[in-house]
C-alpha cells in the first residue's frame, strides 16, 4: 500500500488524474471504477480539464459504478447514475452508454446484482478503481460487518451513513433510501489498482484503521490491505492519526520520478 500525504486537495486530484491518464494512454479501453461522493470530485474536475485541453481522452474507456440506492429511478437527481453523469460523464468524452451501474429499481434485485458481477467480469475486470471512505470505514456501501469476500449485493445502510448522506437529500436522513446495491468487498479487491482519496479530520480514524489497523470486517476499508495495488491519497488532516507518517513521506519522496502511482 502506498500512502501519499498531499499538501492540498488538488495535488491528490492531480495524482489520481495522472494515474488515469497513464492508464488510458497504455490501454484506451480501460475499465474505470467510478466512485460518487465528495472525495473524487477533484479528480473529475481535473479529468474534465485535461479532456478539454486534449491531454487525456476517455473516449474508448468504460465506466463501472461502485453502488446505487435501491428505489431511486435513474433520472432521480441523487441516483448515483445521475450524480456520475453530472460530476463526470457530462464533462468528458466518455460515452454515457459505456458507463454501467446496478439498477436500484430492478424487479429482481438479486438477479441485477449477479448480472452486474457478470458485466464486470465480461469487461475483463476493473483496471483502476477510485474510492472514497465513509467515516465509519465503509467502502462503496459495504457497511461495518460486511464480509470481506462479499460480491455485489443488497445492503442496508447504517444510520451513520444515512446521516452523512442526508446533505444530498435536503438534510433529512429519513429521505435517504434505506437500502442500496453495492459491489462487494471481494469485488472491489479484485480491481488491478485501487486509488482511495480521503480528506478532512472526520476521515482520520477510518484512514488510521485502513492503513495501520488490523484487517477487520468492523472497518471494511481495512480489506484494502489484501488488495494487490493500493494507493491512498490523503490531505494532512485525514493523515493526522497515522503513526508511520515519516516513513510514508520518505518512501514517496525517494520514488524515482519515472514511476507513477
Ligand atoms: C458514500 C458512497 C461511498 C463514498 C462515501 C464517502 O456513502 N457510497 O462510495 O466513498 O460515501 O463519501 P464522501 O466522499 O462524500 O465523504
Coordinates of C-alpha atoms in Angstrom, one line a residue, residues 47-156:
X47 CA -10.1 14.9 -15.8
X48 CA -12.6 17.4 -17.3
X49 CA -9.9 20.0 -17.6
X50 CA -7.5 17.5 -19.2
X51 CA -10.1 16.2 -21.7
X52 CA -10.9 19.8 -22.6
X53 CA -7.3 20.7 -23.3
X54 CA -6.8 17.4 -25.2
X55 CA -4.2 15.9 -22.9
X56 CA -6.4 12.9 -21.9
X57 CA -9.2 11.1 -23.7
X58 CA -11.7 8.7 -22.2
X59 CA -13.5 8.2 -25.5
X60 CA -12.7 4.4 -25.6
X61 CA -12.8 3.8 -21.8
X62 CA -15.6 2.2 -19.9
X63 CA -17.0 3.1 -16.5
X64 CA -18.4 1.0 -13.7
X65 CA -20.2 2.5 -10.7
X66 CA -19.5 1.1 -7.2
X67 CA -23.0 1.3 -5.9
X68 CA -26.6 2.6 -6.2
X69 CA -29.5 3.4 -4.0
X70 CA -32.4 1.0 -4.1
X71 CA -35.7 2.6 -5.3
X72 CA -34.3 5.7 -6.9
X73 CA -35.0 5.8 -10.6
X74 CA -32.1 6.6 -12.9
X75 CA -33.4 10.1 -13.5
X76 CA -33.7 11.0 -9.8
X77 CA -31.1 13.7 -9.2
X78 CA -29.5 11.7 -6.3
X79 CA -29.3 8.3 -8.1
X80 CA -25.6 7.6 -8.5
X81 CA -26.3 7.3 -12.2
X82 CA -27.4 11.0 -12.3
X83 CA -24.6 12.0 -9.9
X84 CA -21.8 10.5 -12.0
X85 CA -23.4 12.0 -15.2
X86 CA -23.3 15.4 -13.5
X87 CA -19.9 15.1 -11.9
X88 CA -18.1 13.3 -14.7
X89 CA -19.7 11.9 -17.9
X90 CA -21.3 15.1 -19.0
X91 CA -18.0 16.9 -18.7
X92 CA -15.7 14.5 -20.5
X93 CA -15.7 12.5 -23.7
X94 CA -16.8 9.2 -22.0
X95 CA -19.9 8.0 -23.7
X96 CA -22.7 7.6 -21.1
X97 CA -23.7 4.4 -22.8
X98 CA -20.3 3.0 -21.8
X99 CA -21.0 3.8 -18.1
X100 CA -22.6 0.9 -16.2
X101 CA -24.1 0.6 -12.8
X102 CA -26.5 -1.6 -11.0
X103 CA -30.2 -0.7 -11.4
X104 CA -31.7 0.0 -8.0
X105 CA -35.2 -0.2 -9.4
X106 CA -34.8 -3.7 -11.0
X107 CA -37.7 -6.0 -10.3
X108 CA -35.3 -8.8 -9.2
X109 CA -32.5 -7.1 -7.3
X110 CA -30.6 -10.3 -6.7
X111 CA -30.5 -11.1 -10.4
X112 CA -29.5 -7.5 -11.0
X113 CA -26.5 -7.9 -8.7
X114 CA -25.5 -11.1 -10.3
X115 CA -25.8 -9.5 -13.8
X116 CA -23.6 -6.6 -12.7
X117 CA -20.9 -9.0 -11.5
X118 CA -21.1 -10.7 -14.9
X119 CA -20.8 -7.3 -16.7
X120 CA -17.6 -6.5 -14.7
X121 CA -16.1 -9.9 -15.5
X122 CA -17.0 -9.6 -19.2
X123 CA -15.2 -6.3 -19.3
X124 CA -12.1 -8.2 -18.1
X125 CA -12.3 -6.7 -14.5
X126 CA -11.7 -3.2 -13.3
X127 CA -8.3 -1.6 -14.2
X128 CA -8.4 1.3 -11.8
X129 CA -11.0 1.8 -9.1
X130 CA -11.4 5.2 -7.5
X131 CA -12.6 5.0 -3.9
X132 CA -13.7 7.3 -1.0
X133 CA -14.2 6.0 2.5
X134 CA -17.0 6.6 4.9
X135 CA -16.4 8.0 8.4
X136 CA -17.3 4.5 9.7
X137 CA -14.8 2.9 7.3
X138 CA -17.2 1.8 4.7
X139 CA -16.1 1.5 1.1
X140 CA -18.8 1.8 -1.6
X141 CA -21.7 0.9 0.6
X142 CA -20.1 -2.0 2.4
X143 CA -21.0 -1.1 5.9
X144 CA -19.2 -2.4 9.0
X145 CA -19.7 -6.1 9.4
X146 CA -19.7 -6.7 5.6
X147 CA -18.0 -9.9 4.6
X148 CA -14.5 -9.2 3.3
X149 CA -15.2 -11.7 0.5
X150 CA -18.6 -10.2 -0.4
X151 CA -19.8 -9.7 -4.0
X152 CA -22.3 -7.3 -5.4
X153 CA -25.5 -7.5 -3.3
X154 CA -28.2 -5.6 -1.4
X155 CA -27.2 -3.9 1.7
X156 CA -29.0 -1.9 4.5

